[in-house]
Short mmCIF file of C-alpha atoms in Angstrom, two decimals:
data_model
loop_
_atom_site.label_atom_id
_atom_site.label_comp_id
_atom_site.label_asym_id
_atom_site.label_seq_id
_atom_site.Cartn_x
_atom_site.Cartn_y
_atom_site.Cartn_z
CA MET A 14 -8.98 19.97 97.25
CA ALA A 15 -9.75 16.39 96.13
CA GLN A 16 -8.33 15.32 92.82
CA VAL A 17 -10.82 14.37 90.09
CA PRO A 18 -10.23 10.69 89.25
CA GLN A 19 -8.84 10.00 85.82
CA THR A 20 -11.10 8.10 83.42
CA PHE A 21 -9.92 5.18 81.32
CA LEU A 22 -11.38 2.72 78.86
CA ASP A 23 -11.15 -0.91 79.98
CA ALA A 24 -13.01 -4.16 79.23
CA LEU A 25 -15.82 -3.39 81.69
CA ALA A 26 -16.27 0.05 80.15
CA VAL A 27 -16.58 -1.55 76.70
CA ARG A 28 -19.29 -3.85 78.05
CA THR A 29 -21.08 -0.91 79.64
CA TRP A 30 -20.76 1.12 76.45
CA CYS A 31 -22.40 -1.57 74.36
CA GLY A 32 -25.27 -1.99 76.81
CA LEU A 33 -25.90 1.74 77.08
CA ALA A 34 -25.72 2.22 73.30
CA LEU A 35 -28.19 -0.60 72.76
CA ARG A 36 -30.69 0.85 75.23
CA SER A 37 -30.33 4.37 73.84
CA LEU A 38 -30.75 3.22 70.24
CA GLY A 39 -33.76 1.19 71.31
CA ARG A 40 -35.38 4.36 72.67
CA ALA A 41 -34.35 6.44 69.65
CA ARG A 42 -35.04 3.82 66.97
CA GLU A 43 -38.42 5.13 65.83
CA GLU A 44 -37.22 8.74 65.77
CA ILE A 45 -34.16 7.83 63.70
CA ASP A 46 -36.23 5.66 61.36
CA ALA A 47 -38.59 8.60 60.83
CA ILE A 48 -35.82 10.98 59.65
CA ASN A 49 -34.18 8.44 57.31
CA VAL A 50 -34.26 10.13 53.88
CA TYR A 51 -30.74 9.39 52.60
CA PRO A 52 -29.49 7.45 50.64
CA VAL A 53 -32.91 5.75 50.43
CA ALA A 54 -35.98 6.90 52.34
CA ASP A 55 -36.85 3.41 53.56
CA GLY A 56 -37.28 4.33 57.22
CA ASP A 57 -34.94 1.74 58.74
CA THR A 58 -31.71 3.47 59.80
CA GLY A 59 -32.56 3.40 63.50
CA THR A 60 -33.56 -0.24 63.32
CA ASN A 61 -30.41 -1.16 61.39
CA LEU A 62 -28.16 0.59 63.90
CA TYR A 63 -29.99 -1.07 66.78
CA LEU A 64 -29.58 -4.55 65.27
CA THR A 65 -25.90 -3.91 64.55
CA VAL A 66 -25.21 -2.84 68.13
CA GLU A 67 -27.35 -5.71 69.40
CA SER A 68 -25.02 -8.14 67.62
CA ALA A 69 -21.96 -6.37 69.02
CA THR A 70 -23.40 -6.43 72.52
CA ALA A 71 -24.24 -10.13 72.32
CA ALA A 72 -20.66 -10.90 71.27
CA VAL A 73 -19.21 -8.94 74.18
CA GLU A 74 -21.59 -10.58 76.66
CA ALA A 75 -20.58 -14.00 75.31
CA VAL A 76 -16.91 -13.21 76.00
CA PHE A 77 -17.67 -12.13 79.57
CA ALA A 78 -19.82 -15.24 80.11
CA GLY A 79 -16.80 -17.39 79.30
CA TYR A 80 -15.05 -16.30 82.51
CA GLU A 81 -16.15 -17.77 85.84
CA GLN A 82 -13.75 -15.48 87.67
CA GLY A 83 -12.24 -12.20 86.58
CA GLY A 84 -13.04 -11.17 83.05
CA PRO A 85 -11.69 -10.75 79.54
CA SER A 86 -8.90 -8.40 78.57
CA LEU A 87 -9.63 -5.07 76.95
CA ALA A 88 -8.40 -6.49 73.63
CA ASP A 89 -10.73 -9.51 73.88
CA ALA A 90 -13.75 -7.31 74.65
CA LEU A 91 -12.97 -4.88 71.83
CA ARG A 92 -12.37 -7.61 69.25
CA ALA A 93 -15.62 -9.29 70.24
CA MET A 94 -17.47 -5.99 69.87
CA ALA A 95 -15.97 -5.31 66.43
CA HIS A 96 -16.57 -8.86 65.20
CA GLY A 97 -20.14 -8.90 66.48
CA ALA A 98 -20.87 -5.62 64.73
CA LEU A 99 -19.28 -6.87 61.51
CA ILE A 100 -21.30 -10.08 61.26
CA GLY A 101 -24.51 -8.43 62.43
CA ALA A 102 -24.29 -5.17 60.46
CA ARG A 103 -27.54 -4.13 58.81
CA GLY A 104 -28.01 -1.61 56.05
CA ASN A 105 -25.78 1.23 54.95
CA SER A 106 -25.63 2.85 58.39
CA GLY A 107 -24.99 -0.35 60.32
CA THR A 108 -22.21 -1.36 57.94
CA ILE A 109 -20.47 1.99 58.38
CA LEU A 110 -20.85 1.79 62.17
CA ALA A 111 -19.24 -1.66 62.11
CA GLN A 112 -16.24 -0.19 60.30
CA LEU A 113 -16.02 2.68 62.80
CA LEU A 114 -15.86 0.16 65.64
CA ARG A 115 -13.31 -1.93 63.76
CA GLY A 116 -11.12 1.14 63.16
CA MET A 117 -11.19 2.02 66.86
CA THR A 118 -10.38 -1.56 67.80
CA GLN A 119 -7.32 -1.65 65.55
CA VAL A 120 -5.73 1.18 67.55
CA LEU A 121 -7.03 0.32 71.01
CA THR A 122 -5.73 -3.27 70.87
CA ALA A 123 -2.27 -2.44 69.48
CA GLY A 124 -0.57 -2.46 72.90
CA ASP A 125 -2.71 -5.19 74.52
CA ALA A 126 -2.97 -3.06 77.71
CA SER A 127 -5.62 -3.57 80.39
CA HIS A 128 -6.87 -0.01 79.77
CA VAL A 129 -6.16 2.96 77.51
CA ASP A 130 -5.98 6.69 78.17
CA GLY A 131 -7.15 9.75 76.30
CA THR A 132 -4.10 9.91 74.05
CA VAL A 133 -4.74 6.46 72.59
CA LEU A 134 -8.48 7.10 72.36
CA ARG A 135 -7.85 10.23 70.25
CA LEU A 136 -5.87 8.12 67.79
CA ALA A 137 -8.61 5.47 67.78
CA LEU A 138 -11.34 7.97 66.90
CA ARG A 139 -9.25 9.31 64.03
CA ARG A 140 -8.58 5.82 62.69
CA ALA A 141 -12.28 5.00 62.98
CA ALA A 142 -13.31 8.02 60.89
CA ASP A 143 -10.64 7.34 58.26
CA ALA A 144 -11.48 3.62 58.04
CA ALA A 145 -15.17 4.38 57.49
CA ARG A 146 -14.38 6.78 54.64
CA GLU A 147 -12.08 4.24 53.02
CA ALA A 148 -14.86 1.63 53.13
CA VAL A 149 -17.37 3.79 51.23
CA ALA A 150 -16.92 3.79 47.47
CA HIS A 151 -18.08 7.40 47.03
CA PRO A 152 -18.10 9.36 50.32
CA VAL A 153 -20.71 12.11 50.60
CA GLU A 154 -20.59 15.05 53.01
CA GLY A 155 -23.57 15.73 55.26
CA THR A 156 -23.71 12.07 56.28
CA VAL A 157 -22.49 9.92 59.16
CA LEU A 158 -19.00 10.14 57.61
CA THR A 159 -18.98 13.91 58.18
CA VAL A 160 -20.16 13.47 61.76
CA ALA A 161 -17.46 10.84 62.45
CA SER A 162 -14.74 13.07 61.00
CA ALA A 163 -15.92 16.02 63.09
CA ALA A 164 -15.83 13.87 66.22
CA ALA A 165 -12.25 12.84 65.46
CA ASP A 166 -11.23 16.44 64.71
CA ALA A 167 -12.67 17.66 68.01
CA ALA A 168 -11.02 14.82 69.93
CA GLU A 169 -7.63 15.69 68.46
CA GLY A 170 -7.87 19.14 70.02
CA ALA A 171 -8.71 17.81 73.50
CA GLU A 172 -6.03 17.27 76.12
CA GLY A 173 -6.83 15.02 79.04
CA ASP A 174 -8.24 11.66 80.01
CA CYS A 175 -10.77 9.51 78.16
CA GLY A 176 -13.72 11.44 79.55
CA THR A 177 -12.32 14.73 78.25
CA VAL A 178 -11.59 13.28 74.83
CA VAL A 179 -14.99 11.60 74.43
CA LEU A 180 -16.81 14.75 75.60
CA ALA A 181 -15.01 16.76 72.91
CA ALA A 182 -15.81 14.11 70.30
CA TYR A 183 -19.47 14.04 71.34
CA GLU A 184 -19.82 17.82 71.19
CA GLY A 185 -18.02 17.96 67.84
CA ALA A 186 -20.34 15.27 66.47
CA ARG A 187 -23.45 17.11 67.70
CA ALA A 188 -22.34 20.33 66.01
CA ALA A 189 -21.59 18.51 62.76
CA LEU A 190 -24.95 16.73 62.90
CA ALA A 191 -26.81 20.02 63.22
CA ALA A 192 -25.03 21.26 60.07
CA THR A 193 -25.88 18.25 57.87
CA PRO A 194 -29.04 19.80 56.37
CA ARG A 195 -26.89 22.61 54.97
CA GLN A 196 -24.54 20.10 53.33
CA LEU A 197 -27.02 17.69 51.77
CA ALA A 198 -30.03 19.21 50.03
CA VAL A 199 -32.32 16.21 50.50
CA LEU A 200 -31.97 16.63 54.28
CA GLY A 201 -32.63 20.35 54.11
CA ARG A 202 -35.80 19.91 52.07
CA ALA A 203 -37.09 17.31 54.50
CA GLY A 204 -36.17 19.46 57.50
CA VAL A 205 -34.15 16.73 59.20
CA VAL A 206 -30.59 15.90 60.13
CA ASP A 207 -28.78 12.83 58.81
CA ALA A 208 -30.21 9.68 60.40
CA GLY A 209 -26.91 7.78 60.45
CA GLY A 210 -25.16 10.76 62.02
CA ARG A 211 -27.95 10.98 64.61
CA GLY A 212 -27.31 7.35 65.49
CA LEU A 213 -23.57 7.94 65.83
CA VAL A 214 -24.19 10.82 68.26
CA THR A 215 -26.25 8.40 70.35
CA VAL A 216 -23.42 5.85 70.33
CA LEU A 217 -20.89 8.52 71.38
CA ALA A 218 -23.21 9.68 74.18
CA ALA A 219 -23.24 6.10 75.45
CA LEU A 220 -19.43 5.96 75.34
CA LEU A 221 -19.25 9.22 77.31
CA GLU A 222 -21.53 7.82 80.00
CA ALA A 223 -19.58 4.54 80.08
CA VAL A 224 -16.23 6.24 80.80
CA THR A 225 -17.48 9.02 83.10
CA GLY A 226 -20.46 7.44 84.80
CA GLU A 227 -22.54 10.53 84.07
CA ALA A 228 -25.66 10.21 81.94
CA VAL A 229 -25.94 12.46 78.89
CA PRO A 230 -29.33 14.17 78.44
CA GLU A 231 -31.19 12.75 75.47
CA GLU A 232 -32.01 15.21 72.73
CA THR A 233 -34.36 15.04 69.76
CA TYR A 234 -32.92 15.96 66.39
CA ALA A 235 -35.89 15.06 64.21
CA GLY A 236 -36.58 18.60 63.03
CA VAL A 237 -34.28 21.45 62.11
CA ALA A 238 -36.91 24.06 61.36
CA GLY A 239 -35.44 27.34 60.24
CA ALA A 240 -32.10 25.89 59.17
CA GLU A 241 -30.63 27.77 56.25
CA ILE A 242 -29.89 25.66 53.21
CA CYS A 243 -26.72 26.62 51.40
CA PRO A 244 -27.34 27.28 47.68
CA GLU A 245 -24.55 24.86 46.81
CA ALA A 246 -25.98 22.04 48.93
CA PRO A 247 -25.30 19.12 46.60
CA GLU A 248 -27.50 16.62 44.94
CA HIS A 249 -25.78 13.29 44.45
CA ALA A 250 -28.11 11.47 42.09
CA GLY A 251 -31.25 11.89 40.14
CA GLU A 252 -34.71 10.57 40.83
CA GLY A 253 -35.12 6.91 41.37
CA GLY A 254 -32.34 4.43 41.97
CA PRO A 255 -31.47 0.73 42.04
CA ALA A 256 -34.26 -1.68 42.86
CA TYR A 257 -32.49 -3.94 45.36
CA GLU A 258 -30.35 -3.75 48.46
CA VAL A 259 -27.91 -6.67 48.64
CA ILE A 260 -25.94 -7.47 51.80
CA TYR A 261 -23.76 -10.47 52.56
CA LEU A 262 -20.83 -11.65 54.61
CA LEU A 263 -17.87 -12.72 52.51
CA GLU A 264 -14.84 -14.87 53.18
CA ALA A 265 -12.17 -13.67 50.73
CA ASP A 266 -8.64 -12.33 50.55
CA ASP A 267 -7.74 -8.66 50.10
CA ALA A 268 -6.94 -8.94 46.38
CA ALA A 269 -10.28 -10.58 45.61
CA VAL A 270 -12.13 -7.91 47.60
CA ALA A 271 -10.36 -5.14 45.68
CA ARG A 272 -11.64 -6.66 42.44
CA LEU A 273 -15.09 -7.10 43.96
CA ARG A 274 -15.26 -3.40 44.87
CA GLU A 275 -14.64 -2.45 41.23
CA ARG A 276 -17.22 -4.93 39.98
CA LEU A 277 -19.95 -3.84 42.41
CA ASP A 278 -19.20 -0.14 41.92
CA ALA A 279 -19.99 -0.62 38.24
CA LEU A 280 -23.24 -2.43 39.07
CA GLY A 281 -24.86 0.06 41.44
CA ASP A 282 -24.42 2.60 44.22
CA SER A 283 -24.27 2.98 48.03
CA LEU A 284 -21.36 0.53 48.00
CA VAL A 285 -19.78 -0.11 51.39
CA VAL A 286 -17.31 -2.94 51.99
CA VAL A 287 -16.06 -3.29 55.56
CA GLY A 288 -13.94 -5.77 57.48
CA GLY A 289 -10.60 -7.42 56.85
CA ASP A 290 -8.46 -10.40 57.84
CA GLY A 291 -10.44 -12.62 55.49
CA LEU A 292 -13.98 -11.66 56.63
CA TRP A 293 -15.96 -8.82 55.06
CA ASN A 294 -19.45 -7.35 55.11
CA VAL A 295 -20.63 -6.18 51.69
CA HIS A 296 -23.50 -3.71 51.13
CA VAL A 297 -24.66 -2.35 47.76
CA HIS A 298 -27.80 -1.09 45.98
CA VAL A 299 -28.23 -2.62 42.51
CA ASP A 300 -30.78 -3.39 39.83
CA ASP A 301 -29.36 -6.88 39.22
CA ALA A 302 -29.29 -8.64 42.60
CA GLY A 303 -28.14 -11.89 41.03
CA ALA A 304 -25.08 -10.24 39.49
CA ALA A 305 -24.14 -8.74 42.88
CA VAL A 306 -24.30 -12.17 44.50
CA GLU A 307 -22.42 -13.79 41.61
CA ALA A 308 -19.64 -11.22 42.05
CA GLY A 309 -19.37 -12.33 45.66
CA VAL A 310 -19.19 -15.98 44.63
CA GLU A 311 -16.35 -15.15 42.24
CA ALA A 312 -14.48 -13.32 45.02
CA GLY A 313 -14.87 -15.96 47.73
CA ARG A 314 -17.61 -17.50 49.88
CA PRO A 315 -20.63 -15.26 50.44
CA TYR A 316 -23.17 -16.22 53.09
CA ARG A 317 -25.95 -14.69 55.19
CA ILE A 318 -27.12 -13.07 51.99
CA ARG A 319 -30.01 -10.62 52.36
CA ILE A 320 -31.74 -9.15 49.33
CA THR A 321 -34.37 -6.45 49.83
CA HIS A 322 -36.57 -5.19 47.03
CA PHE A 323 -37.21 -1.45 47.25
CA ALA A 324 -40.88 -0.92 46.54
CA VAL A 325 -41.91 1.49 43.80
CA GLY A 326 -41.72 5.03 45.10
CA ASP A 327 -38.56 4.79 47.19
CA VAL A 328 -36.72 8.08 47.48
CA HIS A 329 -33.15 7.49 46.38
CA THR A 330 -30.45 10.10 46.74
CA GLY A 331 -31.60 13.51 45.66
CA GLY A 332 -35.11 12.62 44.45
CA GLU A 333 -37.69 15.40 44.59
CA ARG A 334 -40.49 13.24 45.98
CA PRO A 335 -41.32 13.20 49.72
CA PRO A 336 -40.56 10.09 51.82
CA ARG A 337 -42.71 7.32 50.44
CA GLU A 338 -45.87 5.95 51.95
CA PRO A 339 -45.82 2.26 52.84
CA ALA A 340 -46.76 -0.08 50.01
CA GLN A 341 -50.11 -1.76 50.40
CA ARG A 342 -48.76 -5.33 50.34
CA ALA A 343 -45.45 -7.18 50.30
CA VAL A 344 -44.04 -10.68 50.65
CA VAL A 345 -41.12 -11.70 52.89
CA ALA A 346 -39.54 -15.12 52.36
CA VAL A 347 -36.80 -17.18 53.98
CA VAL A 348 -34.74 -18.96 51.32
CA PRO A 349 -31.97 -21.58 51.60
CA GLY A 350 -29.64 -20.51 48.79
CA GLU A 351 -28.31 -17.60 46.75
CA GLY A 352 -30.01 -18.71 43.55
CA LEU A 353 -33.44 -18.81 45.15
CA ALA A 354 -32.77 -15.49 46.86
CA GLY A 355 -32.37 -13.91 43.43
CA LEU A 356 -35.45 -15.70 42.10
CA TYR A 357 -37.66 -14.57 44.97
CA ALA A 358 -36.29 -11.02 44.83
CA GLU A 359 -37.01 -10.76 41.11
CA ALA A 360 -40.60 -11.73 41.94
CA GLY A 361 -40.74 -8.76 44.29
CA ALA A 362 -40.17 -10.48 47.64
CA THR A 363 -37.90 -9.33 50.44
CA THR A 364 -35.63 -12.29 51.21
CA VAL A 365 -33.77 -13.59 54.23
CA LEU A 366 -31.11 -16.19 53.51
CA ALA A 367 -30.92 -19.20 55.84
CA ARG A 368 -27.61 -21.04 55.58
CA PRO A 369 -27.33 -24.63 56.90
CA GLY A 370 -26.93 -24.43 60.66
CA GLU A 371 -27.57 -20.65 60.63
CA PRO A 372 -31.37 -20.17 60.84
CA PRO A 373 -32.50 -16.56 61.10
CA ALA A 374 -33.54 -15.29 64.53
CA SER A 375 -36.94 -13.74 65.16
CA GLY A 376 -35.30 -10.28 65.26
CA GLU A 377 -33.91 -10.75 61.75
CA LEU A 378 -37.31 -11.83 60.43
CA ALA A 379 -38.99 -8.91 62.18
CA GLN A 380 -36.49 -6.55 60.57
CA ALA A 381 -37.25 -8.04 57.15
CA LEU A 382 -40.97 -7.52 57.76
CA ARG A 383 -40.28 -3.87 58.59
CA ARG A 384 -38.01 -3.40 55.58
CA ALA A 385 -40.80 -4.59 53.31
CA HIS A 386 -42.39 -1.25 54.29
CA ALA A 387 -45.97 -2.30 53.64
CA ARG A 388 -49.29 -2.14 55.45
CA GLU A 389 -49.88 -5.82 54.75
CA VAL A 390 -47.13 -8.45 54.64
CA VAL A 391 -47.21 -12.15 53.80
CA LEU A 392 -44.46 -14.15 55.53
CA LEU A 393 -43.18 -17.41 53.98
CA PRO A 394 -40.80 -19.19 56.45
CA ASN A 395 -40.22 -22.10 54.01
CA ASP A 396 -39.03 -24.34 56.86
CA ALA A 397 -41.09 -26.28 59.41
CA ASP A 398 -38.46 -25.63 62.08
CA LEU A 399 -38.93 -21.87 61.71
CA ARG A 400 -42.65 -21.80 62.49
CA HIS A 401 -42.24 -20.59 66.10
CA THR A 402 -39.52 -18.08 65.16
CA ALA A 403 -41.67 -16.75 62.30
CA ALA A 404 -44.74 -16.54 64.55
CA ALA A 405 -42.80 -14.51 67.12
CA ALA A 406 -41.55 -12.11 64.44
CA ALA A 407 -45.04 -11.72 62.98
CA GLU A 408 -46.52 -10.97 66.39
CA GLN A 409 -43.83 -8.39 67.11
CA VAL A 410 -44.51 -6.49 63.89
CA ARG A 411 -48.30 -6.78 64.24
CA ALA A 412 -47.94 -4.87 67.51
CA GLU A 413 -46.46 -2.02 65.43
CA GLY A 414 -49.62 -1.77 63.35
CA VAL A 415 -48.65 -3.92 60.35
CA ARG A 416 -51.05 -6.62 59.18
CA VAL A 417 -48.97 -9.81 58.89
CA ALA A 418 -50.15 -13.18 57.58
CA LEU A 419 -47.93 -16.20 58.25
CA ILE A 420 -48.31 -18.94 55.65
CA PRO A 421 -46.78 -22.14 57.12
CA THR A 422 -44.65 -23.10 54.11
CA ARG A 423 -42.26 -25.93 54.99
CA SER A 424 -40.03 -25.79 51.92
CA ALA A 425 -38.80 -23.20 49.42
CA VAL A 426 -40.69 -25.02 46.64
CA GLN A 427 -43.94 -24.46 48.53
CA GLY A 428 -42.97 -20.80 48.77
CA ILE A 429 -42.43 -20.68 45.00
CA ALA A 430 -45.92 -22.09 44.47
CA ALA A 431 -47.42 -19.54 46.85
CA LEU A 432 -45.56 -16.65 45.23
CA ALA A 433 -46.72 -17.77 41.77
CA VAL A 434 -50.38 -17.10 42.65
CA HIS A 435 -49.76 -13.94 44.68
CA GLU A 436 -51.85 -11.02 43.41
CA PRO A 437 -51.44 -7.74 45.33
CA GLU A 438 -54.61 -6.33 43.77
CA ARG A 439 -56.80 -8.95 45.51
CA ARG A 440 -58.22 -8.43 48.97
CA PHE A 441 -55.60 -9.41 51.56
CA ASP A 442 -57.57 -12.30 53.03
CA GLU A 443 -58.35 -13.70 49.60
CA ASP A 444 -54.72 -13.42 48.51
CA VAL A 445 -53.54 -15.22 51.64
CA VAL A 446 -56.09 -18.01 51.12
CA GLN A 447 -54.99 -18.54 47.51
CA MET A 448 -51.28 -18.54 48.44
CA THR A 449 -51.89 -20.91 51.35
CA SER A 450 -53.88 -23.23 49.10
CA ALA A 451 -51.13 -23.29 46.45
CA ALA A 452 -48.46 -24.02 49.05
CA GLY A 453 -50.52 -26.75 50.68
CA ALA A 454 -51.15 -28.42 47.31
CA THR A 455 -47.40 -28.71 46.69
CA ARG A 456 -45.68 -31.86 47.93
CA TYR A 457 -42.02 -31.27 48.68
CA ALA A 458 -38.87 -33.35 48.89
CA GLU A 459 -35.16 -32.87 49.34
CA VAL A 460 -32.21 -35.08 48.48
CA LEU A 461 -29.07 -34.82 50.60
CA VAL A 462 -26.07 -36.82 51.82
CA ALA A 463 -26.09 -38.42 55.29
CA GLU A 464 -23.31 -37.06 57.51
CA ARG A 465 -23.28 -40.02 59.92
CA GLN A 466 -24.92 -43.35 60.68
CA SER A 467 -28.47 -42.89 61.87
CA TRP A 468 -31.86 -44.52 62.32
CA THR A 469 -34.46 -43.18 59.87
CA THR A 470 -38.05 -43.93 58.92
CA ALA A 471 -36.65 -45.84 55.91
CA GLY A 472 -34.10 -47.86 57.90
CA ILE A 473 -30.50 -47.38 59.00
CA CYS A 474 -28.35 -45.09 56.87
CA GLN A 475 -24.57 -44.85 56.83
CA ALA A 476 -22.42 -41.76 56.45
CA GLY A 477 -22.24 -40.94 52.73
CA ASP A 478 -25.60 -42.51 51.83
CA VAL A 479 -27.96 -40.38 49.76
CA LEU A 480 -31.25 -39.69 51.53
CA GLY A 481 -34.53 -38.77 49.89
CA LEU A 482 -36.93 -36.98 52.23
CA ILE A 483 -40.58 -36.61 51.20
CA ASP A 484 -42.69 -34.15 53.18
CA GLY A 485 -40.02 -34.08 55.88
CA ASP A 486 -39.56 -37.83 56.40
CA VAL A 487 -36.79 -40.06 55.02
CA ALA A 488 -38.45 -42.20 52.34
CA VAL A 489 -35.49 -43.46 50.28
CA ILE A 490 -31.90 -44.43 51.08
CA GLY A 491 -29.67 -44.92 48.05
CA PRO A 492 -26.05 -45.08 46.92
CA ASP A 493 -26.14 -42.23 44.37
CA LEU A 494 -27.93 -38.94 43.84
CA THR A 495 -29.56 -39.49 40.47
CA GLY A 496 -31.00 -42.90 41.27
CA THR A 497 -32.30 -41.77 44.64
CA ALA A 498 -33.82 -38.61 43.12
CA GLU A 499 -35.57 -40.67 40.41
CA THR A 500 -37.08 -42.96 43.05
CA VAL A 501 -38.25 -39.98 45.10
CA LEU A 502 -39.78 -38.32 42.03
CA ASP A 503 -41.62 -41.51 41.02
CA ARG A 504 -43.12 -41.88 44.48
CA MET A 505 -44.27 -38.28 44.52
CA LEU A 506 -45.87 -38.53 41.06
CA GLN A 507 -47.74 -41.72 41.92
CA ALA A 508 -50.35 -39.49 43.54
CA GLY A 509 -50.53 -37.34 40.40
CA GLY A 510 -49.24 -33.91 39.55
CA GLU A 511 -49.10 -31.28 36.84
CA LEU A 512 -45.84 -29.46 37.51
CA VAL A 513 -42.47 -30.59 38.84
CA THR A 514 -40.12 -27.95 40.27
CA LEU A 515 -36.43 -28.84 40.62
CA VAL A 516 -34.04 -26.61 42.60
CA VAL A 517 -30.49 -27.82 42.01
CA GLY A 518 -27.71 -27.06 44.49
CA ASP A 519 -24.14 -26.19 43.54
CA ASP A 520 -22.80 -29.55 44.74
CA ALA A 521 -25.18 -31.64 42.65
CA PRO A 522 -23.87 -33.27 39.43
CA GLU A 523 -24.67 -31.22 36.33
CA GLU A 524 -26.54 -34.06 34.66
CA VAL A 525 -29.06 -34.72 37.46
CA ALA A 526 -31.59 -32.11 36.27
CA ASP A 527 -31.36 -33.36 32.68
CA ARG A 528 -31.94 -36.96 33.81
CA LEU A 529 -34.97 -36.02 35.89
CA GLU A 530 -36.45 -33.84 33.14
CA ALA A 531 -36.05 -36.69 30.66
CA ARG A 532 -37.71 -39.13 33.07
CA VAL A 533 -40.72 -36.84 33.47
CA ARG A 534 -41.04 -36.39 29.68
CA GLU A 535 -40.86 -40.12 29.02
CA SER A 536 -43.00 -41.41 31.88
CA TYR A 537 -45.43 -38.63 32.76
CA LEU A 538 -46.69 -37.10 29.54
CA ALA A 539 -48.99 -34.43 31.01
CA VAL A 540 -46.47 -33.12 33.54
CA ASP A 541 -44.28 -30.05 32.99
CA THR A 542 -40.87 -29.44 34.61
CA VAL A 543 -39.15 -26.21 35.64
CA VAL A 544 -35.54 -26.05 36.87
CA TYR A 545 -33.89 -23.40 39.05
CA GLN A 546 -30.31 -23.11 40.29
CA GLY A 547 -30.33 -22.87 44.07
CA GLY A 548 -26.66 -22.13 44.76
CA ARG A 549 -25.22 -23.32 48.07
CA GLN A 550 -28.51 -24.35 49.62
CA GLY A 551 -27.56 -27.25 51.90
CA ALA A 552 -29.61 -29.94 50.11
CA LEU A 553 -28.27 -31.25 46.80
CA LEU A 554 -31.75 -31.09 45.30
CA LEU A 555 -35.19 -29.75 46.21
CA ILE A 556 -38.25 -31.19 44.46
CA GLY A 557 -41.77 -29.84 44.36
CA VAL A 558 -44.83 -31.49 42.80
CA GLU A 559 -48.09 -29.60 42.40
#
């Protein structure tokens, strides 16, 4: 009788796993989104998991592409997967999945072997479940954490190769998933299983196929009609909840992150902090988005900040209302700094942060359009270079039945002007026309420091020169920020204006805003000035004149 070949996990299997998980989540995304009722019924868990795995998959593919012959080691493939998931994690579910993958990687790379067997994989699944629980400030049963723990428990009782261990983990996860409505009352009332747990079962099914070569039949878990709800099924919060979801990557040491956890836990809920070795992904729901970002600034260097405003009617943990209907209208804006992200969010916009050299991809913009959860969405790219990316994202979401209007704002100050005249009660077309008109009537400028010698429309600049760009073209080259900014402002106001908007970056001298305000008061009597702090926005100063 022929011996059944033993199954192992190696670098190629990791690559296959990521690809299979991505395809499976792509097929299941809408179903998982539809059953997303906890911790917030915002219908995006499937999408968040898909985007998280997409980032992990891209990182693994990049590692393989670096080898003309042969391929990466198991450790290299696993670390790429974990890092890609960490930097690309979206939402509560995606952040927890990233920590699950990181926990597995910590065990699977300990020996730096070319492959691992079932014994090591059992330990990895246990570490993954434990690491995910440690990352969540207040673990709740009936969620993806319960499903992960059940998978690890089942794997511990399995003796054999990787295929045997993963099969046990998969079956344990499926059983735990089916029981989630009896553990969390909000799931039972909605007649669904936990969306994050459903996604994890899909990821485990992909791992099983990757190590055994045998496809796992897809199952639908959307409904659990007839499930008995235990009387003690817990509620974990009252109606309503924080108004914003804040997510960012953070470079900080362990001690600073420990303090950050305490600070954010006091500010809101759904706190998940994952990562390590100096790089973290922070997720929290809060009412004060600015305070959550400021806490990150105090802890280290936050970047890729995403702030999402939950529209009125969101179902937070334990609310009695059914999953909310889409809002009628929303605004999504790309912003260059943390300060503006807070400003836009307070005005009700869903924001996507664009760091210098890190423009958002069309998939990230499309996700933001979906997270706005509205029938009509206005998109403000606030950057001329993003027009094609924004158009692709808008077209993608239009195909899903959402009415999207792209206003070609080329600067954040034009976006501010557009947002100032936004009125959701107006007809959509009329609102878009008014916002487009306000943006188009706003001249924009930015003041920054030249990084190297270069030819410009104003002549040759040297590294360290201060450049003043008006409507995208270099108009002034000067030796200092304040003088250059005054020259730029004078040129812009020569054509008239009623309001000057100044957005000051963290690296700008404190006195520059005062100097410019004084100049406007003294020289342009009928012109008002408003100043905002932009944070680390790339440019030292943004100027708008309308």
